[in-house]
CSV table of C-alpha atoms in Angstrom, one decimal:
chain,number,residue,atom,x,y,z
A,42,MET,CA,-2.3,-2.4,14.3
A,43,ASN,CA,-5.8,-2.6,15.6
A,44,LEU,CA,-6.1,1.2,15.6
A,45,LEU,CA,-4.9,1.2,12.0
A,46,LEU,CA,-7.5,-1.4,11.0
A,47,THR,CA,-10.2,0.6,12.8
A,48,ALA,CA,-9.3,3.8,11.0
A,49,PHE,CA,-9.2,1.9,7.7
A,50,ALA,CA,-12.6,0.4,8.3
A,51,GLU,CA,-14.1,3.8,9.1
A,52,GLY,CA,-12.5,5.2,6.0
A,53,ALA,CA,-13.8,2.3,3.9
A,54,ALA,CA,-17.3,2.9,5.1
A,55,THR,CA,-17.3,6.5,4.1
A,56,ASP,CA,-15.6,5.7,0.8
A,57,THR,CA,-18.1,3.0,0.0
A,58,ALA,CA,-20.9,5.6,0.5
A,59,GLU,CA,-19.1,7.9,-2.0
A,60,MET,CA,-18.4,5.0,-4.4
A,61,ALA,CA,-22.2,4.4,-4.5
A,62,GLY,CA,-22.3,7.8,-6.2
A,63,GLY,CA,-20.0,6.6,-9.0
A,64,GLY,CA,-16.5,7.1,-7.7
A,65,TRP,CA,-15.0,3.8,-8.9
A,66,LEU,CA,-11.8,5.3,-10.2
A,67,ALA,CA,-11.2,7.2,-6.9
A,68,PHE,CA,-11.9,3.9,-5.1
A,69,LEU,CA,-9.3,2.0,-7.1
A,70,VAL,CA,-6.7,4.7,-6.8
A,71,GLN,CA,-7.2,4.9,-3.0
A,72,PHE,CA,-7.4,1.2,-2.2
A,73,GLY,CA,-5.4,-0.4,-5.0
A,74,PRO,CA,-2.0,0.1,-3.3
A,75,LEU,CA,-3.5,-0.9,0.1
A,76,ILE,CA,-4.9,-4.1,-1.4
A,77,LEU,CA,-1.6,-4.9,-3.0
A,78,LEU,CA,0.2,-4.3,0.3
A,79,PHE,CA,-2.1,-6.6,2.2
A,80,GLY,CA,-1.6,-9.2,-0.6
A,81,LEU,CA,2.2,-9.0,-0.2
A,82,MET,CA,1.9,-9.3,3.6
A,83,TYR,CA,-0.2,-12.4,3.2
A,84,VAL,CA,2.1,-14.0,0.7
A,85,ILE,CA,5.3,-13.3,2.6
């Protein structure tokens, strides 16, 4: 799980840099499902 979180953090860092260029839609498409998944894991 730690490895997964590390990979996610690295991906988030690069995506944040891209998002600064105006890629909000791509950001939502990429992270929306992941945010929902973490939300479900937290609730359950």
